[in-house]
Short mmCIF file of N, CA and C in Angstrom, two decimals:
data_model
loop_
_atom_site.label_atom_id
_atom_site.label_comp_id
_atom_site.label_asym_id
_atom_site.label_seq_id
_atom_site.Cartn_x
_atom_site.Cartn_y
_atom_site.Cartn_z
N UNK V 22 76.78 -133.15 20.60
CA UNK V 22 76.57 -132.22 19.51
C UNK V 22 76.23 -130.86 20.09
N UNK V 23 76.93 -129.93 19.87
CA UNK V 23 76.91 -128.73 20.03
C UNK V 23 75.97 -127.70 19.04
N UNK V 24 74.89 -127.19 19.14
CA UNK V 24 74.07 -126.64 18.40
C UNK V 24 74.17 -124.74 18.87
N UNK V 25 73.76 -123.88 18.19
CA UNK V 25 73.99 -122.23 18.12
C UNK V 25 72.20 -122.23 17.99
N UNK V 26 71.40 -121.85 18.52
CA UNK V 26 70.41 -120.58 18.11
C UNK V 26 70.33 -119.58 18.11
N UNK V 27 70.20 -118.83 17.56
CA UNK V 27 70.30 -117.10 17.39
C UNK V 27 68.86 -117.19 16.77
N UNK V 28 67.83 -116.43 18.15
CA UNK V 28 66.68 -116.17 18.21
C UNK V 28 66.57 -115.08 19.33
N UNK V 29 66.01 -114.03 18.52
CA UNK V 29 65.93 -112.66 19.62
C UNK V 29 64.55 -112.84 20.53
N UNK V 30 63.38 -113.34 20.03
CA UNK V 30 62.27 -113.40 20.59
C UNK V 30 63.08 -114.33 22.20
N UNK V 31 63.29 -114.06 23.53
CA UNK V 31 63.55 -114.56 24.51
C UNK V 31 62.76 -116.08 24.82
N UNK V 32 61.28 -116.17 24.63
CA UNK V 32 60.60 -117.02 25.15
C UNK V 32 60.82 -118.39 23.89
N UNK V 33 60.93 -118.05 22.50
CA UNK V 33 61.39 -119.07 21.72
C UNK V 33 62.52 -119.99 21.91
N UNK V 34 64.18 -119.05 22.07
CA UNK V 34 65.06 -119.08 22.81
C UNK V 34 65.41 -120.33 23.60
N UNK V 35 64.64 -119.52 24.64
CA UNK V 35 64.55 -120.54 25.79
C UNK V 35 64.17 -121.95 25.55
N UNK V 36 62.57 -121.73 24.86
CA UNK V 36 61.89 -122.98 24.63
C UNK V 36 63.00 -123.86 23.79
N UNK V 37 63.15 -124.03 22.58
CA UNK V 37 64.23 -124.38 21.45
C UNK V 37 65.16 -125.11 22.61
N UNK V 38 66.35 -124.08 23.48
CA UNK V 38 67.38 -124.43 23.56
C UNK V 38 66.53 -125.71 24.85
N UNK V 39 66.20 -125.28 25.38
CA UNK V 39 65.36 -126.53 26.65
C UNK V 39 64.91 -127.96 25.75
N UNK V 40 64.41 -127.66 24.83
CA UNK V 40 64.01 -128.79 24.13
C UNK V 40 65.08 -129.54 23.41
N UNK V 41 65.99 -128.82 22.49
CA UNK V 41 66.82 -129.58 22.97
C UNK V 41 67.91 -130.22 23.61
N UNK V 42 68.18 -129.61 24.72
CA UNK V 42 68.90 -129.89 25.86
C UNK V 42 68.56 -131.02 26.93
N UNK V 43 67.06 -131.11 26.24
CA UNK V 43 66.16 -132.58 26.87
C UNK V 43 66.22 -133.60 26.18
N UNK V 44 66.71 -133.16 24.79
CA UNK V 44 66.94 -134.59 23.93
C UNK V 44 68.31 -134.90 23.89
N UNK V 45 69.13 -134.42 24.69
CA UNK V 45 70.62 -134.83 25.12
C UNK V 45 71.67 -133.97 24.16
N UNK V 46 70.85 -133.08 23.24
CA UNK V 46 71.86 -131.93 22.55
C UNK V 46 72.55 -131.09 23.75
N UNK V 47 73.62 -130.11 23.59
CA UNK V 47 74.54 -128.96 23.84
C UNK V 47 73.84 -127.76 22.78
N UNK V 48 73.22 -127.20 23.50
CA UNK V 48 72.08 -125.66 22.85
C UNK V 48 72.63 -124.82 23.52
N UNK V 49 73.50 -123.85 22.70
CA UNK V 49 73.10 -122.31 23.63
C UNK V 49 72.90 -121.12 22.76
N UNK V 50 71.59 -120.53 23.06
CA UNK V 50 70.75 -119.44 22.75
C UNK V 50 71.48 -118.37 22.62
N UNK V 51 71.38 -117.22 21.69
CA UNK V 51 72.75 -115.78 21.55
C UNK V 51 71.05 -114.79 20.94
N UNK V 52 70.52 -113.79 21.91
CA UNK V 52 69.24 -112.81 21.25
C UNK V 52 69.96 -112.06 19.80
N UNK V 53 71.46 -111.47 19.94
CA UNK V 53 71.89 -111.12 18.84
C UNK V 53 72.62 -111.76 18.18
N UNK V 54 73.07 -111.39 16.90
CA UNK V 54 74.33 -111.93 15.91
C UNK V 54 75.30 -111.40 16.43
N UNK V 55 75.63 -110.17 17.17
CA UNK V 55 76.90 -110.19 17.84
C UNK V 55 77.68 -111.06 18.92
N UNK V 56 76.10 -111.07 19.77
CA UNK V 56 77.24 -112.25 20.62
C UNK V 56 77.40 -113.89 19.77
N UNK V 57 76.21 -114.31 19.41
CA UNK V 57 77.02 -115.00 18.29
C UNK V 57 78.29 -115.38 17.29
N UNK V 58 79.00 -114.22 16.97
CA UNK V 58 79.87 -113.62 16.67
C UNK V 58 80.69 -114.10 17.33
N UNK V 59 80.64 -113.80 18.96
CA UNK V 59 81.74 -113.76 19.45
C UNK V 59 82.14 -115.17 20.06
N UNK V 60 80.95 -115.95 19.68
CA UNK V 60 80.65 -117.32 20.32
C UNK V 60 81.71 -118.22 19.15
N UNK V 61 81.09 -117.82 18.12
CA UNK V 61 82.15 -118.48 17.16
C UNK V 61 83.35 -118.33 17.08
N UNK V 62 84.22 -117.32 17.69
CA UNK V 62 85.60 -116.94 17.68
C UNK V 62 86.01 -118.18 18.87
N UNK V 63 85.36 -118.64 19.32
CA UNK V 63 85.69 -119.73 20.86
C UNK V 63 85.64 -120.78 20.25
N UNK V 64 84.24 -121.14 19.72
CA UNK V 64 84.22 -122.48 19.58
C UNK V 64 82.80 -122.39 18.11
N UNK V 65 83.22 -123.61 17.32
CA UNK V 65 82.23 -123.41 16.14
C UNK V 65 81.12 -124.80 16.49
N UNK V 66 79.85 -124.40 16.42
CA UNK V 66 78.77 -125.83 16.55
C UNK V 66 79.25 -126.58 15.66
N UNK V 67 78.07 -127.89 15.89
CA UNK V 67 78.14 -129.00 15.02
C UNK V 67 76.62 -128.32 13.87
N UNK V 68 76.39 -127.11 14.38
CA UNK V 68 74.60 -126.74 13.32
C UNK V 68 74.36 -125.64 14.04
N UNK V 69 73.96 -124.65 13.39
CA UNK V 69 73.48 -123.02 13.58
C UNK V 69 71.59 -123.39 13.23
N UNK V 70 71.17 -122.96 14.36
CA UNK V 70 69.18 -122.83 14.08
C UNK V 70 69.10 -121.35 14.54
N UNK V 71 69.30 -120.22 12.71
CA UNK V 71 68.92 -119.23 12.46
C UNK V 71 67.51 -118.87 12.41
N UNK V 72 66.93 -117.71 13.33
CA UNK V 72 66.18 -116.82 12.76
C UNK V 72 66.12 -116.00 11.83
N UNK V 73 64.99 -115.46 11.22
CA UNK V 73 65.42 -113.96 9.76
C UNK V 73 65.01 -113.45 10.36
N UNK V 74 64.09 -112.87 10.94
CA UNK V 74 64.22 -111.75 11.61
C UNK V 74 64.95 -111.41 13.16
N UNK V 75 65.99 -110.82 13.19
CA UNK V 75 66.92 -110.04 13.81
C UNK V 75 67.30 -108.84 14.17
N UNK V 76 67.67 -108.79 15.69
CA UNK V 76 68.51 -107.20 15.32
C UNK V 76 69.52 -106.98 15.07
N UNK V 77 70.06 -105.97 14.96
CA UNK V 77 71.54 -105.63 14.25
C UNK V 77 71.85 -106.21 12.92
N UNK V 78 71.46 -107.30 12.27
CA UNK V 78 71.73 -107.83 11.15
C UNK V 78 70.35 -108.81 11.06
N UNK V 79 69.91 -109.07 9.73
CA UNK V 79 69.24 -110.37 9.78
C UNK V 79 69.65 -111.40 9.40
N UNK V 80 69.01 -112.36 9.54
CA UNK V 80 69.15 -113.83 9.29
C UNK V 80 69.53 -114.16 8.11
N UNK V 81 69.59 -113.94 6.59
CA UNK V 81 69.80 -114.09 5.68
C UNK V 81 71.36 -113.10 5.41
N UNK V 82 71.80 -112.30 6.44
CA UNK V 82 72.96 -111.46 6.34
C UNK V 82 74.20 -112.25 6.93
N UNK V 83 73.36 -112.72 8.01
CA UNK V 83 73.94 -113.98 9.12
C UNK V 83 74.59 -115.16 7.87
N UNK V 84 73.79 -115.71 7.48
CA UNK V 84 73.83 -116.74 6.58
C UNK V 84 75.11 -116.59 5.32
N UNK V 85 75.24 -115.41 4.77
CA UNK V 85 76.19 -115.28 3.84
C UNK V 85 77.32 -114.78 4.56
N UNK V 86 77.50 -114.46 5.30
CA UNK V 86 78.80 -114.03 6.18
C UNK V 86 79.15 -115.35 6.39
N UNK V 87 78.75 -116.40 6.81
CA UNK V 87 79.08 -117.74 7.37
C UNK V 87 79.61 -118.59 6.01
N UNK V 88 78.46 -118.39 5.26
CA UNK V 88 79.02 -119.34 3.76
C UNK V 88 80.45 -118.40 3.38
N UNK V 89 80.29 -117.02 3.48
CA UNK V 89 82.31 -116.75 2.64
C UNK V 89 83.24 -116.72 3.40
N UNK V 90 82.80 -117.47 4.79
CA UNK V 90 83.79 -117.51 5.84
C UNK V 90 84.72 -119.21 5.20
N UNK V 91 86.09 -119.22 5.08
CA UNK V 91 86.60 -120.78 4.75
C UNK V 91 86.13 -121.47 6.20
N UNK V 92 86.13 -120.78 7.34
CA UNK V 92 86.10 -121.95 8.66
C UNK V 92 84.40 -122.42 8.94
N UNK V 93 83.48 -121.33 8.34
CA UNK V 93 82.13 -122.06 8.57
C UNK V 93 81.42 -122.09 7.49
N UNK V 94 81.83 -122.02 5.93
CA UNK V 94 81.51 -122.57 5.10
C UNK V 94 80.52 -123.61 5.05
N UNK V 95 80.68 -124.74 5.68
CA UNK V 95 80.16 -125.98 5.47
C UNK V 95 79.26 -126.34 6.38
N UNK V 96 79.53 -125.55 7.54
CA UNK V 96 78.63 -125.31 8.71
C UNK V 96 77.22 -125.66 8.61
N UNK V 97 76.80 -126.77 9.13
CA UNK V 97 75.25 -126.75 8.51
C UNK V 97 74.49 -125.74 9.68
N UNK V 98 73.48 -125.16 8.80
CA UNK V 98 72.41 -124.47 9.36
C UNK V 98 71.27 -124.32 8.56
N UNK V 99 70.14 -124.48 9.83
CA UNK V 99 69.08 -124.75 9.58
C UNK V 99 68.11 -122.90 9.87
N UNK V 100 67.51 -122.43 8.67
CA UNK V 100 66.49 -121.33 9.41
C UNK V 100 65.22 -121.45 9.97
N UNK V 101 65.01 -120.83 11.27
CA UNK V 101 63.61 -120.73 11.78
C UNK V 101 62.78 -119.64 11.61
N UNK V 102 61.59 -119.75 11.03
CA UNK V 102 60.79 -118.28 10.62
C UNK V 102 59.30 -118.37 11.54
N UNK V 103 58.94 -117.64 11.43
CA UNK V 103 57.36 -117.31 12.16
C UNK V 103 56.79 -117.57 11.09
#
C-alpha cells in the first residue's frame, strides 16, 4: 500500500512517514502541494494523510481539487490537524 503525506512541518513528516514504513506501508512525505502535484501525475496512492495547514494552498483546497478530479475522486484521504 502506497500512502501520500503532505505535511510541511519537516519533523512530523518524517515521524508519520517512518512510522509507517515500520508497519510495512510505502509512505512518502511531499512539505508542499506542489510537489505532491507532481507526485500524482506518476503514480496515484492507495490514501492521501492531508494536513490544513499548508503552504502555497491549504489542506481543505488540496481536498476539493482531488474530489473534482474523475482520476482521484474516490481517493481515500484522511486529514491531520494540530
Amino acid at each position: 500500500m502506497l500512502i501520500y503525506l503532505v505535511e510541511d512541518d519537516n519533523s512530523i513528516r518524517e515521524l508519520v512517514a517512518y512510522t509507517l514504513q515500520s508497519a510495512g506501508f510505502r509512505a512518502e512525505g511531499y512539505e508542499k502541494p506542489s510537489a505532491f502535484w507532481h507526485a500524482l501525475e506518476t503514480q496515484l496512492p492507495d490514501l492521501v494523510l492531508l494536513d490544513l495547514m499548508l503552504p502555497e494552498e491549504d489542506g481543505l483546497s488540496v481536498l476539493k481539487r482531488l474530489r473534482t478530479d474523475p482520476a482521484t475522486r474516490s481517493l481515500p484521504v484522511i486529514i491531520l490537524s494540530a
